[in-house]
Structure formats: C-alpha cells, structure tokens
mmCIF file of C-alpha atoms in Angstrom:
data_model
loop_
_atom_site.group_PDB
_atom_site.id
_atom_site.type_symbol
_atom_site.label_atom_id
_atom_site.label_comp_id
_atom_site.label_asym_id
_atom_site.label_seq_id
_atom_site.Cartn_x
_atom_site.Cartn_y
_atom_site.Cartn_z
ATOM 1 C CA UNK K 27 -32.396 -21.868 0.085
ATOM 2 C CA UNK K 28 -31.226 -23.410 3.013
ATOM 3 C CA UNK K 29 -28.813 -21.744 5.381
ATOM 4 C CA UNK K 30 -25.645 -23.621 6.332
ATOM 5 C CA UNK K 31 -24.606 -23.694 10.253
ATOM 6 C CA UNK K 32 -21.994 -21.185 10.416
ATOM 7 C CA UNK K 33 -24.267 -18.746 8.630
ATOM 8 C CA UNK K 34 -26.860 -18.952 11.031
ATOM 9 C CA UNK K 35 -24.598 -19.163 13.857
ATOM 10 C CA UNK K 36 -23.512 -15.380 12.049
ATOM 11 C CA UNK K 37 -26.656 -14.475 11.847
ATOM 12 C CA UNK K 38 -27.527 -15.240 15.583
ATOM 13 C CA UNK K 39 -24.309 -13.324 16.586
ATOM 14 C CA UNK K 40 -25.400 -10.192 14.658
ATOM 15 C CA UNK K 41 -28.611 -10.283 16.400
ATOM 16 C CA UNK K 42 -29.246 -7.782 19.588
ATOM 17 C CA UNK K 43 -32.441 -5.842 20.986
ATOM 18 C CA UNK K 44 -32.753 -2.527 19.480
ATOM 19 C CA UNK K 45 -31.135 -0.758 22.919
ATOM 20 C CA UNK K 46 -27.954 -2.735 22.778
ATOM 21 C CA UNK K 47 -27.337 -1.164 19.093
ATOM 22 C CA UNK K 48 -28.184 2.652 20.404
ATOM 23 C CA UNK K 49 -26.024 2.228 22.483
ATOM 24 C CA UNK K 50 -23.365 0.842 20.348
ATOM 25 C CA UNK K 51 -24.014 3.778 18.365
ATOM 26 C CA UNK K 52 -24.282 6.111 20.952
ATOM 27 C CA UNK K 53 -20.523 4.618 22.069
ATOM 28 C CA UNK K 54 -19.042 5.084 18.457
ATOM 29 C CA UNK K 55 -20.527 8.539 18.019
ATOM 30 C CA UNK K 56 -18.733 9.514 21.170
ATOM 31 C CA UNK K 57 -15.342 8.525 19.865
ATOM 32 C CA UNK K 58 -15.965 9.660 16.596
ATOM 33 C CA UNK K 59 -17.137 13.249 18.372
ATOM 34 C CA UNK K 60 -14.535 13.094 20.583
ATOM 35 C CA UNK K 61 -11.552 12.652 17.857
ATOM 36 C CA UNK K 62 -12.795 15.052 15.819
ATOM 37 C CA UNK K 63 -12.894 17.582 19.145
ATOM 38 C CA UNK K 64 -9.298 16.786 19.860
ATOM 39 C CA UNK K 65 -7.867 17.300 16.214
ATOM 40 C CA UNK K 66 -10.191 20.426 15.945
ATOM 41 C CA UNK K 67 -8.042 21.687 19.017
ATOM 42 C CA UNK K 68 -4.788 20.529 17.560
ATOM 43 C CA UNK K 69 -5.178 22.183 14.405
ATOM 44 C CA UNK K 70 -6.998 25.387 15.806
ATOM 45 C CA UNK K 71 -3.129 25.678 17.490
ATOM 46 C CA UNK K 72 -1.173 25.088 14.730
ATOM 47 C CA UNK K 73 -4.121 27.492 12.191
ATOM 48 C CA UNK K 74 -1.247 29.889 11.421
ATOM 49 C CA UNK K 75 1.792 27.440 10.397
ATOM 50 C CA UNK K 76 -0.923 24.998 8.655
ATOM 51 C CA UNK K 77 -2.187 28.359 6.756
ATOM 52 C CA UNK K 78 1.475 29.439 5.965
ATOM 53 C CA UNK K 79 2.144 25.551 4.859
ATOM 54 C CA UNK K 80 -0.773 26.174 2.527
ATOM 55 C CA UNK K 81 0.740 29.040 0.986
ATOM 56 C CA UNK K 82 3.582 27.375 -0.153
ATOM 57 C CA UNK K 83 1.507 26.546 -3.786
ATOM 58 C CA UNK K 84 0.984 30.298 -3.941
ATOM 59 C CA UNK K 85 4.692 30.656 -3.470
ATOM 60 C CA UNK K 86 5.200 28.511 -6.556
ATOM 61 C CA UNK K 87 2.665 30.216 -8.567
ATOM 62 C CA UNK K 88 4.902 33.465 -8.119
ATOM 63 C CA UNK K 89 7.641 31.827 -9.333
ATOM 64 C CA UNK K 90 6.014 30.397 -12.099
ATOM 65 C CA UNK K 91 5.289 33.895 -12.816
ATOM 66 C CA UNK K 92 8.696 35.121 -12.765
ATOM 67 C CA UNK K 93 7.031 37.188 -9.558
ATOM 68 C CA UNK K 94 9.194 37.639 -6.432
ATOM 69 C CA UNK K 95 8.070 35.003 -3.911
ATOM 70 C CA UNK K 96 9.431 36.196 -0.838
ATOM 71 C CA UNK K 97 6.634 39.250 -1.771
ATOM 72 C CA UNK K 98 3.208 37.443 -1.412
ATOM 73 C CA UNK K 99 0.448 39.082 0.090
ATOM 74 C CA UNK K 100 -2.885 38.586 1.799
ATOM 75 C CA UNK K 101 -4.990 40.704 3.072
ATOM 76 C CA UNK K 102 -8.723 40.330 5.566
ATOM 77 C CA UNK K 103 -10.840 43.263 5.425
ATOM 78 C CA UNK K 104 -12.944 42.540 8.306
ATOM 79 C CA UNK K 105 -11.463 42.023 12.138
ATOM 80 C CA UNK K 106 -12.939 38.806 12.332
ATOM 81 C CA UNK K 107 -12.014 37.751 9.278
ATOM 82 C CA UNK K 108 -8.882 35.381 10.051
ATOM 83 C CA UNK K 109 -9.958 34.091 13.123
ATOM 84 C CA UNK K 110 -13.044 32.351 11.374
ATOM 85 C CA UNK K 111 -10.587 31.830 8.517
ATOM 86 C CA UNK K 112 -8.385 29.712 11.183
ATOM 87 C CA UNK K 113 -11.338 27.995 12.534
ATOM 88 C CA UNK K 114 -12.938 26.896 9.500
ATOM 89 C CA UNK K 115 -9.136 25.597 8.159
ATOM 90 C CA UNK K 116 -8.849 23.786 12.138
ATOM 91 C CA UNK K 117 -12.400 22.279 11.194
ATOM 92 C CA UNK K 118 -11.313 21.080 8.030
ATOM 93 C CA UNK K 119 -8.093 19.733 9.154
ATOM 94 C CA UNK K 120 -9.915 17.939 11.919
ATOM 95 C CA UNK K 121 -12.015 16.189 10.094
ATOM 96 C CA UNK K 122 -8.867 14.894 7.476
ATOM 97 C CA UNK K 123 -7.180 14.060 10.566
ATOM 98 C CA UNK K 124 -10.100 12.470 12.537
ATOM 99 C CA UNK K 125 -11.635 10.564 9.265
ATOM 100 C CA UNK K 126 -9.479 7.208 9.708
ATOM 101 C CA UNK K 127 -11.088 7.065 13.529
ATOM 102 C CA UNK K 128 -14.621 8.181 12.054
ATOM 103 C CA UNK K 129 -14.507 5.579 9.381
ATOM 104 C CA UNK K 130 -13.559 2.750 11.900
ATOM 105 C CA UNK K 131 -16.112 3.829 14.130
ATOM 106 C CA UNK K 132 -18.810 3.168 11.370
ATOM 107 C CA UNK K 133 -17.220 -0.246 10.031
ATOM 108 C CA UNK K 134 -16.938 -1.196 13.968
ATOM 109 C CA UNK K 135 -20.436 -0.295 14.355
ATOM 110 C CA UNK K 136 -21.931 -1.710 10.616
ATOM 111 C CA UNK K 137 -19.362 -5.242 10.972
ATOM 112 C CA UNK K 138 -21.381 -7.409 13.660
ATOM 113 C CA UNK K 139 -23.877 -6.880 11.226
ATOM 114 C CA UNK K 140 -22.250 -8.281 7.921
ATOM 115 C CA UNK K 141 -20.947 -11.811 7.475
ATOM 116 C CA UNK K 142 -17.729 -12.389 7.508
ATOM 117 C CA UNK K 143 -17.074 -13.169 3.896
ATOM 118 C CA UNK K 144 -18.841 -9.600 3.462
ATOM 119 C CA UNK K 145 -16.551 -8.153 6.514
ATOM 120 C CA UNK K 146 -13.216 -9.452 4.309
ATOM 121 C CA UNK K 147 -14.872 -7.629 1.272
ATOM 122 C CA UNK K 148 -15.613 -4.178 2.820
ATOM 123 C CA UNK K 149 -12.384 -4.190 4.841
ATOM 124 C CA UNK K 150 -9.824 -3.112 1.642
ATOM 125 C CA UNK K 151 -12.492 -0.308 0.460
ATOM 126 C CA UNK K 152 -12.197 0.976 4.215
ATOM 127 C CA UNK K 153 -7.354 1.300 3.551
ATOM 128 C CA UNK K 154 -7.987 2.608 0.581
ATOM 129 C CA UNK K 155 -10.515 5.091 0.459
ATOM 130 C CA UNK K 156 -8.263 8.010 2.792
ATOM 131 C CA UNK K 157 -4.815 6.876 0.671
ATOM 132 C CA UNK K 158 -7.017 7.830 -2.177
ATOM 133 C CA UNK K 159 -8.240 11.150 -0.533
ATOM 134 C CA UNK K 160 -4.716 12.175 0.126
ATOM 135 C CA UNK K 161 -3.566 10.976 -3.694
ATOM 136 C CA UNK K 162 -6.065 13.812 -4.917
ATOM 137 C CA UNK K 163 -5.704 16.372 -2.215
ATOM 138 C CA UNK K 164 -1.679 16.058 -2.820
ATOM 139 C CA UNK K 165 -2.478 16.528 -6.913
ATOM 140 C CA UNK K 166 -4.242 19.562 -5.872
ATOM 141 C CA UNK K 167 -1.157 20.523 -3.229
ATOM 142 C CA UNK K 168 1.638 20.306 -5.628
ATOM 143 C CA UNK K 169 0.241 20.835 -9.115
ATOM 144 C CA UNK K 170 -3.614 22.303 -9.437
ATOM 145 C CA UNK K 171 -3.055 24.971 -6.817
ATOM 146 C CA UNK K 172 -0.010 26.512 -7.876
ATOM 147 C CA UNK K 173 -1.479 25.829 -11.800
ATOM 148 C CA UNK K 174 -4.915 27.976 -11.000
ATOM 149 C CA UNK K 175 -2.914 30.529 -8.882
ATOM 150 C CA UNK K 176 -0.320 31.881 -11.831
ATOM 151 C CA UNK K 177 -3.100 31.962 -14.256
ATOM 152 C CA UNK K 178 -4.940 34.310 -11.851
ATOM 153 C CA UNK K 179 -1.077 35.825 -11.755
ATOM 154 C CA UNK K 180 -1.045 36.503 -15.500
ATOM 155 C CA UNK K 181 -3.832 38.313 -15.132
ATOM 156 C CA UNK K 182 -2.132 41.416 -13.006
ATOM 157 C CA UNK K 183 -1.751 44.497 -15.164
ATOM 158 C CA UNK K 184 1.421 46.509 -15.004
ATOM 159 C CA UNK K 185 0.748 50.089 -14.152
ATOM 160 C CA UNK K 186 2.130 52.759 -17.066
ATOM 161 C CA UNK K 187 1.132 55.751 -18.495
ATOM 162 C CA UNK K 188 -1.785 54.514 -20.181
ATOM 163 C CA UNK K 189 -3.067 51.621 -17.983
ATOM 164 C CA UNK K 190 -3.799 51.389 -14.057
ATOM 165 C CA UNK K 191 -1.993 49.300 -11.787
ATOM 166 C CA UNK K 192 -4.105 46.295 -11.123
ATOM 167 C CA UNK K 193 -2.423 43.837 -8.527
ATOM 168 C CA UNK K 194 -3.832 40.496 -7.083
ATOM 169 C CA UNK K 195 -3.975 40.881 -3.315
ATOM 170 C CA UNK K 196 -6.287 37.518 -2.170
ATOM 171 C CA UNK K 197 -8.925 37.255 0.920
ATOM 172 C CA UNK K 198 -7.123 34.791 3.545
ATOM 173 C CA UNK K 199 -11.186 34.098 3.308
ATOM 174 C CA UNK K 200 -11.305 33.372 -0.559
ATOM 175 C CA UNK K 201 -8.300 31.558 -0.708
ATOM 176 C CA UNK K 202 -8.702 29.017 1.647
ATOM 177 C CA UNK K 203 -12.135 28.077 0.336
ATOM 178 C CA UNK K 204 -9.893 28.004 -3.254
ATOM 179 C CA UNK K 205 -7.634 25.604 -1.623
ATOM 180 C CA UNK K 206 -10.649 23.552 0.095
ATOM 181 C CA UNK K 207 -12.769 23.191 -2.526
ATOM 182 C CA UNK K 208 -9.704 21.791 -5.058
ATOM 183 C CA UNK K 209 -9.247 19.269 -2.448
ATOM 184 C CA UNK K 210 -12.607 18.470 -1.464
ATOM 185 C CA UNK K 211 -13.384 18.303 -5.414
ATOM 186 C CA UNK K 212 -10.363 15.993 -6.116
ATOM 187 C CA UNK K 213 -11.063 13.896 -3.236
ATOM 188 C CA UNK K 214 -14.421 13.415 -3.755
ATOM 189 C CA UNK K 215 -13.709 12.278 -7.372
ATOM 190 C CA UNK K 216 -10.834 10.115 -6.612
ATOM 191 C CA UNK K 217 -13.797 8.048 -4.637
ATOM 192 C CA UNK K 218 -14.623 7.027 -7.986
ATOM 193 C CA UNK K 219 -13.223 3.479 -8.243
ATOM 194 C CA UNK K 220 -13.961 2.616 -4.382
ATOM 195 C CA UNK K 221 -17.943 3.391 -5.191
ATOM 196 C CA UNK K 222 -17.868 1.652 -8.240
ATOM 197 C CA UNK K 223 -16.099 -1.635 -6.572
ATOM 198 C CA UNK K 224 -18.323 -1.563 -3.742
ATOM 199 C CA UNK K 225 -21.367 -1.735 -6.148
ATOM 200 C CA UNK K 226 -20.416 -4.293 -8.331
ATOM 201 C CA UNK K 227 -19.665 -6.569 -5.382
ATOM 202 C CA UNK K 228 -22.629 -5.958 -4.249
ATOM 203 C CA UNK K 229 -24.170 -6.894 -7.613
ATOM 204 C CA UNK K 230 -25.992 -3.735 -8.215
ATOM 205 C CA UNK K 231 -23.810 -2.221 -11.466
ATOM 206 C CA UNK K 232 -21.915 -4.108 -13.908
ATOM 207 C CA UNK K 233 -18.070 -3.548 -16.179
ATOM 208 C CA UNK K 234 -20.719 -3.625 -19.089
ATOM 209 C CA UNK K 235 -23.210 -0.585 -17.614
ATOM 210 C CA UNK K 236 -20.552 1.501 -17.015
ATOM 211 C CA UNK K 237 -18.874 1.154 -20.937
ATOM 212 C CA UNK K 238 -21.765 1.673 -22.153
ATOM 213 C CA UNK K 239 -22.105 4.661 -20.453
ATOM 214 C CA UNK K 240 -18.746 6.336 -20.840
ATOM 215 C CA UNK K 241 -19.936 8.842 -23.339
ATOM 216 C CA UNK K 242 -22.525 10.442 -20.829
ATOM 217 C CA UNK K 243 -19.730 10.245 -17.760
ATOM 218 C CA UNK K 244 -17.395 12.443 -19.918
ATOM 219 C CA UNK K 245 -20.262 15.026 -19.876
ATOM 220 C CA UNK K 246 -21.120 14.993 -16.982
ATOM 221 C CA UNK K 247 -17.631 15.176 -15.397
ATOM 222 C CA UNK K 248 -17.046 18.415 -17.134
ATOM 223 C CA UNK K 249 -20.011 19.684 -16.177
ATOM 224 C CA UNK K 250 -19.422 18.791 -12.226
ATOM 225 C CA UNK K 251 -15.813 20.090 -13.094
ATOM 226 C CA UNK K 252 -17.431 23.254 -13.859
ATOM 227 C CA UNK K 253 -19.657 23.499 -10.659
ATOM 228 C CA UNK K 254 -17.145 22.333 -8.359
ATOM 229 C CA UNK K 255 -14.056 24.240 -9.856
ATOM 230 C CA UNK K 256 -12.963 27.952 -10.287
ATOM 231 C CA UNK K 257 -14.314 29.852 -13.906
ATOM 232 C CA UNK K 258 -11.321 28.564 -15.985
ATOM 233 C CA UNK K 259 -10.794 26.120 -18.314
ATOM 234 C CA UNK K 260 -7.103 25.079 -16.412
ATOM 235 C CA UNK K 261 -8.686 23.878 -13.796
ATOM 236 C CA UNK K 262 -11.976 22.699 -15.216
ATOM 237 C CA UNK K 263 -9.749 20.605 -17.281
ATOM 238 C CA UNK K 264 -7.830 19.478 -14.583
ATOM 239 C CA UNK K 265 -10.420 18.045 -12.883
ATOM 240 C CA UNK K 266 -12.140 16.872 -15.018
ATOM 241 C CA UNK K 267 -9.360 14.648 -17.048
ATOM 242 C CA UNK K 268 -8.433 12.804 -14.100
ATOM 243 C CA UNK K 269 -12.095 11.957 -13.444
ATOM 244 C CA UNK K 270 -12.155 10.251 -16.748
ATOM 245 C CA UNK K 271 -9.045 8.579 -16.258
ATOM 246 C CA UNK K 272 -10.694 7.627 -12.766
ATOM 247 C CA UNK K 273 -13.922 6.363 -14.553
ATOM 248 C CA UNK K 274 -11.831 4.231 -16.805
ATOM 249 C CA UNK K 275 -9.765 2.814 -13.644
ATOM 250 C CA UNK K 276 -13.403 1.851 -11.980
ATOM 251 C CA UNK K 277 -14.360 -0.012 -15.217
ATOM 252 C CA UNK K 278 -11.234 -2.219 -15.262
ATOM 253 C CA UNK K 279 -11.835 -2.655 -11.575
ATOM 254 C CA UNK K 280 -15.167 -3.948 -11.965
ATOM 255 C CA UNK K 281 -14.243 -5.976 -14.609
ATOM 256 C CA UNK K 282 -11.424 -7.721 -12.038
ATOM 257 C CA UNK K 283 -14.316 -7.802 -9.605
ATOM 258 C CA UNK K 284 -16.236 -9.955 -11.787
ATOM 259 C CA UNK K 285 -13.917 -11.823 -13.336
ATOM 260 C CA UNK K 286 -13.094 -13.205 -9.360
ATOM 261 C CA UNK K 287 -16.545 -13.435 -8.413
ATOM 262 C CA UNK K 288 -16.899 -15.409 -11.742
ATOM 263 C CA UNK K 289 -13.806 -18.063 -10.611
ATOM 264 C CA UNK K 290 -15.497 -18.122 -7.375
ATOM 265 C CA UNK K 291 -19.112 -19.344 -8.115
ATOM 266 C CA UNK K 292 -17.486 -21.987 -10.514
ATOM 267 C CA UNK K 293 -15.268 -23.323 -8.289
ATOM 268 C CA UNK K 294 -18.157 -23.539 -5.655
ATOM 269 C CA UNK K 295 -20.772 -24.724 -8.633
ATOM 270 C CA UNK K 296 -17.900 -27.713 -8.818
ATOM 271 C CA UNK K 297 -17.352 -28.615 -5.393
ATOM 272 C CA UNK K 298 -21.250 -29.039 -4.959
ATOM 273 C CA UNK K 299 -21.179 -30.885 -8.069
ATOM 274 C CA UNK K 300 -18.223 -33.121 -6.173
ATOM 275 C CA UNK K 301 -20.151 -33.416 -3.481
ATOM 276 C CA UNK K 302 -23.388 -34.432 -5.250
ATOM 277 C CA UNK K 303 -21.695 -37.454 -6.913
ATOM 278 C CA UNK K 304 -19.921 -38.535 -3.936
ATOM 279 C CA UNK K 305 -23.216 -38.555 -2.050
ATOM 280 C CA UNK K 306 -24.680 -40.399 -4.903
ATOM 281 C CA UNK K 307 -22.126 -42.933 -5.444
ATOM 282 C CA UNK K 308 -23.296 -46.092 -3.653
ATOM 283 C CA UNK K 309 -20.945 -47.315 -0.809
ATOM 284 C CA UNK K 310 -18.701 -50.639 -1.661
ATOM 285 C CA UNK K 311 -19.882 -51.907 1.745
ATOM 286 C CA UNK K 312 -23.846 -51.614 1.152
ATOM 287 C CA UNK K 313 -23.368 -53.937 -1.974
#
C-alpha cells in the first residue's frame, strides 16, 4: 500500500528521539500535577460550603419524607474524622475540576502522534466525554441522591410504648462516599456511548456485535448496578435503567458511525475509480 505525500510528511512530523517525548511527557505531567494541586487547594477552602452544597439532596429527601428540613443532622465520631472527610471531598473536587486540563494534557501529548484525519476524529470524544460526566453526576445531584436518602428515611422508627426510637443520624464519612460513589457510578456509565464510538471508529466492534449482545449487557448492568450501588433495589434500578438506555444510545451511535464511514469509503472507492479512467483515457493530442 503505498503512502501518499502528506501522510508521510505526517508521519515524519510525528517522529522524535525517545528523550524529546519524556520530556513532552514529563512537561504535560507537570501541568496536569500542577492543576490538580491548585484545584485541590481551592476546594480544600471551600470543603465546608461544597459539603453543605452537597447536603442540599439530603434536604430534599426530608421533605420528601414529610421530615423537617431545617433539622438534618450529621454526626463524626472520631476527631479526625471531618478533616479527612474535607480532604478526600477537596481531592475529589479537584480532580472534576482539573479533568478538562488533564484530558488536554493527554490529547496534547497523544496528537503529534495521530494523523490528522484521526486528530479530527478523537477531538469530539475529548467535548463530550466531561458534558457527559456532569449529565450523570447532575442525575445523581437532583434525583438519585435525594431518591436513596428518603428510602433510608422511611426506614426511621417512631419511638412509643412498644417500640424504640430508632433515628438516622449519617457519618459525614459514609455519606460522602454515598454521594461519591452515585456519581462516580453514573459517570462512569454515562462513558458508555463515547467508548463504544471510539471503538467502532477504530474498527474494533461493530452496531451488529453489540445487538447481538444486548441480552448479556442487561445482566451484566444489573449486576455492576449492584456492586457499584447501595443494597436497594431504588437505586440498583436507577442505575442500572439508564445504563441500558445508554447501551441502546451507543448502538445507534455506532450504527451512525458506520453508516458515515460507509459514505466515506464509497465516495473515495469512486474518485479513484475517476481517477483511474481519466488516467486511462488516451489524450486527444497523442492521437
């Protein structure tokens, strides 16, 4: 197959000695580092309003259970509890905050490398994967949270004569990993159509692979529901519902995928074919 001019003109560009690209990397791993240091810092200062802003679902959840919001209560049983509580939320908000430099960093670092046809390609995966983080962490903000949080609710027992008082007083610990996980789990699955674009582009799964195997991805997204959720079927379900909704997004998106890469190689199958019968045509000139 031979190689056109511009491609290997590409290809020479992409080309460096092994030091020039450590310290490329070295350079992008510093500003990726370094972002992630500063929003760290930034959210490590603002731990106590970002933990009251992720109350607010809780909030909701009282009301929901016709509960008195203005009455919610946490508790930390250990001194040290909350301050590790407000550095692993500062960690986690760095990193949200810091991911659109991170993933730049990479594509910066990975684009010499790629042609530019390939650059174009990878380039809309890089917009949309955060909007879609923040579509599933916001599901999880406004509807999942405050939805797992009054079922725990219902389960508070009124104290009379004949039962105990039994009254749901969270860990600032336990409920921010709650609230974490729900938006790591959403996020993560939410992923779903970016991975599955990216690999049929690349030609290594297919519209038709992933209908035929919709039966197993129903399974198995209850069963990572399950792992990645809390014990209860609300939330289990919620996750896992929108991952099958998700899975049948990525197999119309594939199918688009193809269906352009399809219009693509015939319109190039037809301008070789033009060019093949122009080159063949004998000139009016020669004759």
């Amino acid at each position: 197959m031979s190689v056109s001019d511009e491609e290997r003109e590409e290809i020479e560009k992409s080309s460096a000695p092994l030091i020039e690209h450590l310290i490329e990397l070295r350079r992008r791993l510093i500003w990726s580092l370094g972002g992630f240091f500063v929003a760290f810092l930034v959210c490590f200062f603002f731990a106590k309003r970002l933990f009251n802003l992720l109350v607010i679902p809780f909030k909701w959840a009282t009301q929901w259970a016709g509960l008195d919001p203005h009455k919610v209560e946490l508790i930390y049983t250990a001194p040290q509890e909350f301050f590790f509580t407000q550095v692993k939320l500062a960690m986690f908000g760095g990193m949200v905050i810091a991911f659109p430099l991170i993933a730049t960093q990479i594509y910066k670092f990975i684009a010499p490398g790629l042609y530019k046809n390939e650059r174009s390609a990878f380039l809309p995966f890089l917009i949309a994967s955060p909007i879609l983080f923040l579509m599933g962490a916001s599901l999880v903000y406004f509807f999942f949270t405050p939805m797992v949080m009054w079922f725990f609710l219902a389960m508070q027992q009124v104290g009379t004569n004949d039962q105990v008082q039994i009254s749901l007083l969270p860990k600032v610990s336990e409920y921010l990993s709650l609230i974490m996980t729900l938006i790591f789990s959403f996020g993560l699955v939410f992923q779903l159509p970016v991975v599955t674009s990216l690999l049929t582009r690349v030609g290594l799964l297919s519209s038709q692979a992933l209908a035929e195997k919709r039966k197993w991805a129903i399974v198995l997204s209850f069963v990572v529901a399950a792992v990645l959720t809390p014990p209860d079927p609300m939330s289990q379900c919620g996750l896992a519902i929108p991952t099958i909704i998700l899975y049948e997004v990525a197999i119309w998106s594939s199918r688009m995928i193809e269906r352009a890469q399809a219009r693509d190689r015939l319109a190039r199958e037809q301008a070789e074919a033009g060019n093949s019968v122009a080159s063949n045509t004998p000139d009016a000139s020669s004759t």
